[in-house]
PDB file of C-alpha atoms in Angstrom:
ATOM      1  CA  MET A   1      20.606  -9.200  26.857  1.00  0.00           C
ATOM      2  CA  ARG A   2      23.085 -10.837  24.509  1.00  0.00           C
ATOM      3  CA  THR A   3      25.048  -7.656  23.866  1.00  0.00           C
ATOM      4  CA  ILE A   4      25.194  -3.984  24.768  1.00  0.00           C
ATOM      5  CA  ILE A   5      24.329  -2.331  21.489  1.00  0.00           C
ATOM      6  CA  THR A   6      26.657   0.663  21.725  1.00  0.00           C
ATOM      7  CA  LEU A   7      26.038   1.949  18.216  1.00  0.00           C
ATOM      8  CA  PHE A   8      22.280   1.864  18.706  1.00  0.00           C
ATOM      9  CA  LEU A   9      22.489   3.810  21.933  1.00  0.00           C
ATOM     10  CA  ALA A  10      24.988   6.285  20.551  1.00  0.00           C
ATOM     11  CA  MET A  11      22.514   7.076  17.775  1.00  0.00           C
ATOM     12  CA  THR A  12      19.767   7.394  20.363  1.00  0.00           C
ATOM     13  CA  ILE A  13      21.615   9.963  22.432  1.00  0.00           C
ATOM     14  CA  CYS A  14      22.424  11.975  19.318  1.00  0.00           C
ATOM     15  CA  LEU A  15      18.731  12.097  18.511  1.00  0.00           C
ATOM     16  CA  VAL A  16      17.709  13.217  22.003  1.00  0.00           C
ATOM     17  CA  PRO A  17      20.667  15.323  23.189  1.00  0.00           C
ATOM     18  CA  ASN A  18      18.637  17.321  25.722  1.00  0.00           C
ATOM     19  CA  LEU A  19      16.423  14.426  26.773  1.00  0.00           C
ATOM     20  CA  THR A  20      13.356  16.650  26.271  1.00  0.00           C
ATOM     21  CA  LEU A  21      10.190  16.531  24.211  1.00  0.00           C
ATOM     22  CA  GLY A  22      10.133  20.301  23.882  1.00  0.00           C
ATOM     23  CA  GLN A  23      11.442  23.424  25.507  1.00  0.00           C
ATOM     24  CA  GLU A  24       8.852  23.441  28.272  1.00  0.00           C
ATOM     25  CA  THR A  25       8.373  19.714  28.817  1.00  0.00           C
ATOM     26  CA  LYS A  26      10.466  17.799  31.332  1.00  0.00           C
ATOM     27  CA  SER A  27      11.355  14.353  30.078  1.00  0.00           C
ATOM     28  CA  GLN A  28      13.663  11.572  31.242  1.00  0.00           C
ATOM     29  CA  ALA A  29      14.890   9.126  28.615  1.00  0.00           C
ATOM     30  CA  TYR A  30      15.061   5.399  29.369  1.00  0.00           C
ATOM     31  CA  TRP A  31      16.707   2.601  27.463  1.00  0.00           C
ATOM     32  CA  VAL A  32      14.466  -0.484  27.398  1.00  0.00           C
ATOM     33  CA  HIS A  33      15.847  -3.926  26.635  1.00  0.00           C
ATOM     34  CA  GLU A  34      13.018  -6.383  26.023  1.00  0.00           C
ATOM     35  CA  ASP A  35      13.365 -10.176  25.976  1.00  0.00           C
ATOM     36  CA  VAL A  36      10.417 -12.153  24.605  1.00  0.00           C
ATOM     37  CA  VAL A  37      10.845 -15.333  26.634  1.00  0.00           C
ATOM     38  CA  LYS A  38       9.578 -18.739  25.542  1.00  0.00           C
ATOM     39  CA  PRO A  39       6.841 -19.901  27.963  1.00  0.00           C
ATOM     40  CA  SER A  40       8.658 -23.196  28.558  1.00  0.00           C
ATOM     41  CA  MET A  41      11.880 -21.358  29.487  1.00  0.00           C
ATOM     42  CA  ILE A  42      10.578 -18.803  31.999  1.00  0.00           C
ATOM     43  CA  THR A  43      11.893 -20.649  35.077  1.00  0.00           C
ATOM     44  CA  SER A  44      15.329 -21.077  33.519  1.00  0.00           C
ATOM     45  CA  TYR A  45      15.426 -17.462  32.314  1.00  0.00           C
ATOM     46  CA  GLU A  46      14.496 -16.043  35.704  1.00  0.00           C
ATOM     47  CA  LYS A  47      17.105 -18.173  37.468  1.00  0.00           C
ATOM     48  CA  VAL A  48      19.861 -16.833  35.220  1.00  0.00           C
ATOM     49  CA  CYS A  49      18.601 -13.259  35.621  1.00  0.00           C
ATOM     50  CA  LYS A  50      18.637 -13.567  39.391  1.00  0.00           C
ATOM     51  CA  ASP A  51      22.173 -14.958  39.242  1.00  0.00           C
ATOM     52  CA  LEU A  52      23.204 -11.970  37.129  1.00  0.00           C
ATOM     53  CA  THR A  53      21.590  -9.509  39.541  1.00  0.00           C
ATOM     54  CA  SER A  54      23.208 -11.283  42.469  1.00  0.00           C
ATOM     55  CA  ASN A  55      26.635 -10.775  40.918  1.00  0.00           C
ATOM     56  CA  LEU A  56      25.940  -7.136  40.102  1.00  0.00           C
ATOM     57  CA  LYS A  57      25.137  -6.639  43.789  1.00  0.00           C
ATOM     58  CA  LYS A  58      28.059  -8.729  45.004  1.00  0.00           C
ATOM     59  CA  TYR A  59      30.579  -6.637  43.092  1.00  0.00           C
ATOM     60  CA  ASN A  60      28.565  -3.417  43.412  1.00  0.00           C
ATOM     61  CA  ILE A  61      29.028  -2.466  39.758  1.00  0.00           C
ATOM     62  CA  GLN A  62      28.777   1.331  39.493  1.00  0.00           C
ATOM     63  CA  GLY A  63      27.120   3.331  36.743  1.00  0.00           C
ATOM     64  CA  PHE A  64      24.228   0.955  36.096  1.00  0.00           C
ATOM     65  CA  ASP A  65      20.668   1.221  37.449  1.00  0.00           C
ATOM     66  CA  VAL A  66      17.893  -1.003  36.174  1.00  0.00           C
ATOM     67  CA  ILE A  67      14.325  -1.889  37.096  1.00  0.00           C
ATOM     68  CA  VAL A  68      12.644  -4.968  35.636  1.00  0.00           C
ATOM     69  CA  THR A  69       9.064  -5.754  34.669  1.00  0.00           C
ATOM     70  CA  ASN A  70       7.586  -8.933  33.271  1.00  0.00           C
ATOM     71  CA  THR A  71       4.298  -8.850  31.386  1.00  0.00           C
ATOM     72  CA  ALA A  72       1.463 -11.318  30.995  1.00  0.00           C
ATOM     73  CA  ASP A  73       2.600 -12.078  27.438  1.00  0.00           C
ATOM     74  CA  HIS A  74       6.034 -13.268  28.662  1.00  0.00           C
ATOM     75  CA  ARG A  75       8.069 -10.153  27.885  1.00  0.00           C
ATOM     76  CA  TYR A  76      10.766  -9.029  30.306  1.00  0.00           C
ATOM     77  CA  LEU A  77      11.583  -5.331  30.190  1.00  0.00           C
ATOM     78  CA  TRP A  78      14.900  -4.073  31.592  1.00  0.00           C
ATOM     79  CA  VAL A  79      14.620  -0.299  32.014  1.00  0.00           C
ATOM     80  CA  SER A  80      17.621   1.963  32.643  1.00  0.00           C
ATOM     81  CA  PRO A  81      17.776   5.778  32.752  1.00  0.00           C
ATOM     82  CA  LEU A  82      19.872   7.627  30.180  1.00  0.00           C
ATOM     83  CA  ALA A  83      21.456  10.934  31.142  1.00  0.00           C
ATOM     84  CA  SER A  84      24.392  11.293  28.749  1.00  0.00           C
ATOM     85  CA  MET A  85      26.732   9.430  26.427  1.00  0.00           C
ATOM     86  CA  ALA A  86      28.787   8.441  29.477  1.00  0.00           C
ATOM     87  CA  ASP A  87      25.954   6.102  30.513  1.00  0.00           C
ATOM     88  CA  ILE A  88      26.535   3.865  27.515  1.00  0.00           C
ATOM     89  CA  GLU A  89      30.289   4.155  27.215  1.00  0.00           C
ATOM     90  CA  ARG A  90      30.987   2.556  30.581  1.00  0.00           C
ATOM     91  CA  PRO A  91      31.904  -1.128  30.003  1.00  0.00           C
ATOM     92  CA  ILE A  92      29.577  -2.432  32.699  1.00  0.00           C
ATOM     93  CA  PHE A  93      29.528  -6.084  31.720  1.00  0.00           C
ATOM     94  CA  LYS A  94      33.217  -6.059  30.884  1.00  0.00           C
ATOM     95  CA  GLU A  95      33.856  -4.936  34.439  1.00  0.00           C
ATOM     96  CA  LEU A  96      31.491  -7.565  35.825  1.00  0.00           C
ATOM     97  CA  SER A  97      33.153 -10.260  33.720  1.00  0.00           C
ATOM     98  CA  GLU A  98      36.545  -9.352  35.135  1.00  0.00           C
ATOM     99  CA  LYS A  99      35.193  -9.404  38.679  1.00  0.00           C
ATOM    100  CA  MET A 100      33.516 -12.800  38.226  1.00  0.00           C
ATOM    101  CA  GLY A 101      36.623 -14.256  36.560  1.00  0.00           C
ATOM    102  CA  GLY A 102      37.112 -16.809  33.801  1.00  0.00           C
ATOM    103  CA  THR A 103      34.071 -17.484  31.640  1.00  0.00           C
ATOM    104  CA  ALA A 104      31.507 -17.236  34.442  1.00  0.00           C
ATOM    105  CA  MET A 105      29.603 -14.261  33.065  1.00  0.00           C
ATOM    106  CA  ASN A 106      29.714 -15.514  29.469  1.00  0.00           C
ATOM    107  CA  ASN A 107      28.278 -18.802  30.687  1.00  0.00           C
ATOM    108  CA  LEU A 108      25.356 -16.909  32.254  1.00  0.00           C
ATOM    109  CA  PHE A 109      24.592 -15.082  29.012  1.00  0.00           C
ATOM    110  CA  GLU A 110      24.886 -18.241  26.939  1.00  0.00           C
ATOM    111  CA  GLU A 111      22.369 -19.931  29.209  1.00  0.00           C
ATOM    112  CA  MET A 112      20.076 -16.902  29.042  1.00  0.00           C
ATOM    113  CA  ASN A 113      20.185 -16.889  25.238  1.00  0.00           C
ATOM    114  CA  LYS A 114      18.498 -20.301  25.166  1.00  0.00           C
ATOM    115  CA  SER A 115      15.369 -18.761  26.692  1.00  0.00           C
ATOM    116  CA  TYR A 116      14.309 -16.514  23.820  1.00  0.00           C
ATOM    117  CA  ASP A 117      14.626 -15.936  20.091  1.00  0.00           C
ATOM    118  CA  ILE A 118      13.350 -12.340  20.010  1.00  0.00           C
ATOM    119  CA  GLU A 119      14.748  -9.265  21.742  1.00  0.00           C
ATOM    120  CA  HIS A 120      14.284  -5.543  21.228  1.00  0.00           C
ATOM    121  CA  ASP A 121      16.109  -2.369  22.254  1.00  0.00           C
ATOM    122  CA  TYR A 122      14.434   1.027  22.197  1.00  0.00           C
ATOM    123  CA  VAL A 123      14.036   4.304  24.053  1.00  0.00           C
ATOM    124  CA  ILE A 124      11.002   5.776  25.795  1.00  0.00           C
ATOM    125  CA  HIS A 125      10.647   9.147  27.501  1.00  0.00           C
ATOM    126  CA  LEU A 126       8.950   9.753  30.842  1.00  0.00           C
ATOM    127  CA  ASP A 127       6.794  12.842  30.223  1.00  0.00           C
ATOM    128  CA  GLU A 128       6.268  14.736  33.465  1.00  0.00           C
ATOM    129  CA  GLU A 129       3.763  17.151  31.942  1.00  0.00           C
ATOM    130  CA  LEU A 130       1.404  14.298  31.026  1.00  0.00           C
ATOM    131  CA  SER A 131       2.008  12.297  34.224  1.00  0.00           C
ATOM    132  CA  TYR A 132      -0.235  12.586  37.275  1.00  0.00           C
ATOM    133  CA  MET A 133       1.513  11.919  40.582  1.00  0.00           C
ATOM    134  CA  PRO A 134       0.737  14.818  42.961  1.00  0.00           C
ATOM    135  CA  GLY A 135       3.106  13.521  45.648  1.00  0.00           C
ATOM    136  CA  GLY A 136       6.085  13.299  43.275  1.00  0.00           C
ATOM    137  CA  ILE A 137       6.963  11.006  40.397  1.00  0.00           C
ATOM    138  CA  THR A 138       8.408   7.589  41.120  1.00  0.00           C
ATOM    139  CA  GLN A 139       8.485   4.487  38.935  1.00  0.00           C
ATOM    140  CA  THR A 140       8.329   2.169  41.923  1.00  0.00           C
ATOM    141  CA  PRO A 141       5.639   3.209  44.431  1.00  0.00           C
ATOM    142  CA  GLU A 142       6.223   1.244  47.642  1.00  0.00           C
ATOM    143  CA  GLY A 143       4.056  -1.838  48.041  1.00  0.00           C
ATOM    144  CA  GLN A 144       2.582  -1.502  44.544  1.00  0.00           C
ATOM    145  CA  ASP A 145       4.342  -3.926  42.216  1.00  0.00           C
ATOM    146  CA  TYR A 146       1.297  -4.751  40.072  1.00  0.00           C
ATOM    147  CA  ARG A 147       1.076  -2.812  36.791  1.00  0.00           C
ATOM    148  CA  LYS A 148      -1.355  -2.068  34.012  1.00  0.00           C
ATOM    149  CA  PHE A 149       0.346  -0.609  30.950  1.00  0.00           C
ATOM    150  CA  HIS A 150      -2.026   1.310  28.656  1.00  0.00           C
ATOM    151  CA  TYR A 151      -0.649   1.747  25.130  1.00  0.00           C
ATOM    152  CA  PHE A 152      -2.271   4.560  23.158  1.00  0.00           C
ATOM    153  CA  HIS A 153      -1.063   4.329  19.554  1.00  0.00           C
ATOM    154  CA  TYR A 154      -1.512   7.225  17.151  1.00  0.00           C
ATOM    155  CA  THR A 155      -0.337   8.466  13.766  1.00  0.00           C
ATOM    156  CA  PRO A 156       2.582  10.930  13.936  1.00  0.00           C
ATOM    157  CA  ALA A 157       0.515  13.507  12.036  1.00  0.00           C
ATOM    158  CA  ASN A 158      -2.066  13.424  14.853  1.00  0.00           C
ATOM    159  CA  GLU A 159       0.391  13.805  17.760  1.00  0.00           C
ATOM    160  CA  LYS A 160      -0.543  17.377  18.684  1.00  0.00           C
ATOM    161  CA  THR A 161      -4.236  16.522  18.967  1.00  0.00           C
ATOM    162  CA  VAL A 162      -3.553  13.386  21.009  1.00  0.00           C
ATOM    163  CA  ARG A 163      -1.339  15.329  23.411  1.00  0.00           C
ATOM    164  CA  GLU A 164      -3.951  18.043  23.909  1.00  0.00           C
ATOM    165  CA  LYS A 165      -6.588  15.462  24.746  1.00  0.00           C
ATOM    166  CA  ALA A 166      -4.189  13.680  27.136  1.00  0.00           C
ATOM    167  CA  LEU A 167      -3.650  16.991  28.936  1.00  0.00           C
ATOM    168  CA  ALA A 168      -7.442  17.348  29.252  1.00  0.00           C
ATOM    169  CA  ILE A 169      -7.528  13.964  31.030  1.00  0.00           C
ATOM    170  CA  LYS A 170      -4.837  15.077  33.470  1.00  0.00           C
ATOM    171  CA  LYS A 171      -6.723  18.322  34.130  1.00  0.00           C
ATOM    172  CA  LEU A 172      -9.867  16.321  34.940  1.00  0.00           C
ATOM    173  CA  PHE A 173      -7.923  14.124  37.373  1.00  0.00           C
ATOM    174  CA  GLU A 174      -6.380  17.183  39.055  1.00  0.00           C
ATOM    175  CA  SER A 175      -9.631  19.120  39.402  1.00  0.00           C
ATOM    176  CA  ASN A 176     -11.332  16.144  41.080  1.00  0.00           C
ATOM    177  CA  GLY A 177      -8.395  15.145  43.298  1.00  0.00           C
ATOM    178  CA  SER A 178      -8.219  11.668  41.778  1.00  0.00           C
ATOM    179  CA  LYS A 179      -6.462   8.972  43.811  1.00  0.00           C
ATOM    180  CA  VAL A 180      -5.421   7.064  40.680  1.00  0.00           C
ATOM    181  CA  GLU A 181      -1.882   8.154  39.847  1.00  0.00           C
ATOM    182  CA  TYR A 182      -0.108   7.408  36.590  1.00  0.00           C
ATOM    183  CA  ARG A 183       3.080   7.993  34.638  1.00  0.00           C
ATOM    184  CA  SER A 184       3.047   8.788  30.929  1.00  0.00           C
ATOM    185  CA  TYR A 185       5.817   7.719  28.568  1.00  0.00           C
ATOM    186  CA  LYS A 186       6.280   8.737  24.949  1.00  0.00           C
ATOM    187  CA  SER A 187       7.698   6.393  22.317  1.00  0.00           C
ATOM    188  CA  GLY A 188      11.219   7.160  21.157  1.00  0.00           C
ATOM    189  CA  PHE A 189      13.983   5.849  18.939  1.00  0.00           C
ATOM    190  CA  GLY A 190      13.564   2.187  18.018  1.00  0.00           C
ATOM    191  CA  THR A 191       9.950   1.753  19.123  1.00  0.00           C
ATOM    192  CA  ARG A 192       7.406   0.067  16.899  1.00  0.00           C
ATOM    193  CA  GLY A 193       5.187   3.009  15.940  1.00  0.00           C
ATOM    194  CA  ALA A 194       4.226   6.166  17.827  1.00  0.00           C
ATOM    195  CA  PHE A 195       2.459   5.844  21.167  1.00  0.00           C
ATOM    196  CA  TYR A 196       1.969   7.118  24.674  1.00  0.00           C
ATOM    197  CA  MET A 197       2.213   4.453  27.348  1.00  0.00           C
ATOM    198  CA  VAL A 198       0.502   5.097  30.676  1.00  0.00           C
ATOM    199  CA  ALA A 199       1.635   2.994  33.644  1.00  0.00           C
ATOM    200  CA  ILE A 200      -0.670   2.593  36.636  1.00  0.00           C
ATOM    201  CA  ALA A 201       0.551   0.891  39.821  1.00  0.00           C
ATOM    202  CA  ALA A 202      -1.494  -1.091  42.354  1.00  0.00           C
ATOM    203  CA  LYS A 203      -0.996  -3.749  45.023  1.00  0.00           C
ATOM    204  CA  ASP A 204      -2.615  -6.437  42.866  1.00  0.00           C
ATOM    205  CA  ALA A 205      -5.340  -6.946  40.264  1.00  0.00           C
ATOM    206  CA  VAL A 206      -8.150  -6.556  42.811  1.00  0.00           C
ATOM    207  CA  ASP A 207      -6.676  -3.319  44.158  1.00  0.00           C
ATOM    208  CA  TYR A 208      -6.354  -2.012  40.597  1.00  0.00           C
ATOM    209  CA  ALA A 209      -9.978  -2.856  39.759  1.00  0.00           C
ATOM    210  CA  ASN A 210     -11.193  -1.154  42.945  1.00  0.00           C
ATOM    211  CA  LYS A 211      -9.139   1.962  42.214  1.00  0.00           C
ATOM    212  CA  ILE A 212     -10.519   2.242  38.705  1.00  0.00           C
ATOM    213  CA  ALA A 213     -14.112   1.698  39.839  1.00  0.00           C
ATOM    214  CA  GLU A 214     -13.798   4.366  42.530  1.00  0.00           C
ATOM    215  CA  ASN A 215     -12.163   6.750  40.079  1.00  0.00           C
ATOM    216  CA  ASN A 216     -14.876   6.271  37.488  1.00  0.00           C
ATOM    217  CA  GLU A 217     -17.487   7.105  40.123  1.00  0.00           C
ATOM    218  CA  LEU A 218     -15.506  10.147  41.271  1.00  0.00           C
ATOM    219  CA  LEU A 219     -15.104  11.585  37.777  1.00  0.00           C
ATOM    220  CA  GLY A 220     -18.682  10.805  36.754  1.00  0.00           C
ATOM    221  CA  GLU A 221     -20.130  11.421  33.309  1.00  0.00           C
ATOM    222  CA  GLU A 222     -17.392  13.893  32.429  1.00  0.00           C
ATOM    223  CA  TRP A 223     -14.867  11.044  32.437  1.00  0.00           C
ATOM    224  CA  GLY A 224     -16.761   9.167  29.747  1.00  0.00           C
ATOM    225  CA  LYS A 225     -16.850  12.258  27.546  1.00  0.00           C
ATOM    226  CA  VAL A 226     -13.201  13.231  27.996  1.00  0.00           C
ATOM    227  CA  PHE A 227     -11.825   9.712  27.607  1.00  0.00           C
ATOM    228  CA  GLY A 228     -14.133   8.986  24.667  1.00  0.00           C
ATOM    229  CA  ASP A 229     -12.881  12.114  22.941  1.00  0.00           C
ATOM    230  CA  PHE A 230      -9.300  11.002  23.563  1.00  0.00           C
ATOM    231  CA  GLN A 231      -9.933   7.502  22.199  1.00  0.00           C
ATOM    232  CA  ALA A 232     -11.450   8.948  19.034  1.00  0.00           C
ATOM    233  CA  SER A 233      -8.047  10.445  18.161  1.00  0.00           C
ATOM    234  CA  LEU A 234      -6.181   7.128  18.466  1.00  0.00           C
ATOM    235  CA  LEU A 235      -5.047   4.536  15.958  1.00  0.00           C
ATOM    236  CA  GLU A 236      -5.081   1.641  18.446  1.00  0.00           C
ATOM    237  CA  TYR A 237      -5.471   1.058  22.185  1.00  0.00           C
ATOM    238  CA  ALA A 238      -4.052  -1.924  24.079  1.00  0.00           C
ATOM    239  CA  ILE A 239      -3.715  -2.854  27.757  1.00  0.00           C
ATOM    240  CA  ILE A 240      -0.939  -5.121  29.037  1.00  0.00           C
ATOM    241  CA  GLU A 241      -0.811  -6.572  32.547  1.00  0.00           C
ATOM    242  CA  GLY A 242       2.564  -6.656  34.261  1.00  0.00           C
ATOM    243  CA  GLN A 243       4.462  -7.122  37.496  1.00  0.00           C
ATOM    244  CA  MET A 244       7.531  -5.298  38.769  1.00  0.00           C
ATOM    245  CA  ARG A 245      10.411  -7.595  39.652  1.00  0.00           C
ATOM    246  CA  PRO A 246      12.480  -6.076  42.463  1.00  0.00           C
ATOM    247  CA  ASP A 247      14.260  -9.444  42.752  1.00  0.00           C
ATOM    248  CA  MET A 248      15.904  -8.734  39.391  1.00  0.00           C
ATOM    249  CA  ALA A 249      16.420  -4.979  39.750  1.00  0.00           C
ATOM    250  CA  PHE A 250      19.768  -3.439  40.554  1.00  0.00           C
ATOM    251  CA  SER A 251      20.971  -0.114  41.894  1.00  0.00           C
ATOM    252  CA  PRO A 252      24.566   0.182  43.152  1.00  0.00           C
ATOM    253  CA  SER A 253      25.295   1.250  46.693  1.00  0.00           C
ATOM    254  CA  LYS A 254      27.569   4.259  47.034  1.00  0.00           C
TER     255      LYS A 254
END
């Protein structure tokens, strides 16, 4: 989080002015800032991040909401919703710097910068049509901070086919009343290749494994056929384990 890349985000908003994937598909855009933290610097990085979050809360900085996830491969993802250009024009960290006084905030960022050499900024889109959460979509189901992120990579030329097969999976879940809920995200500006990312929440790894086992039994042989057909349309499939970090998240009080 060395800088707020205003030009990058301005270009992003121009490319997704309606924040939709199509006329009939509801989609919320999110800016993701990703820090690839050195394993030896994780403790230091998290301390600085918690200090930053503490100051955001202390001064109740408006106009900035962020949830944070860290993955098993030492990536930290800061995810903020994008609604309009106004979201990126507000000088959030300038305001925080003034509130903290002197060089306090700059010192935090300088310390944070020692923790990683690689960072990325990109946009993803929450796709409601491909998501399955019968009780209503939320990124942070209560008591379920464990995550499995399923990355389904495909060639852009094959997108229509992949989407159709993803809809068939959702239909199967709906018709059987599946208890496994998930959110689907589509790659956007700045991502490395085209993909759908499916996020599944659970209490922990054991709870996740139990949910999947029960779901496989519920869906039966049809699940193997439908998912196998979906996989056949993909370029690559990867699963990343993660954990939500409410201790680093921030949402201003009104």
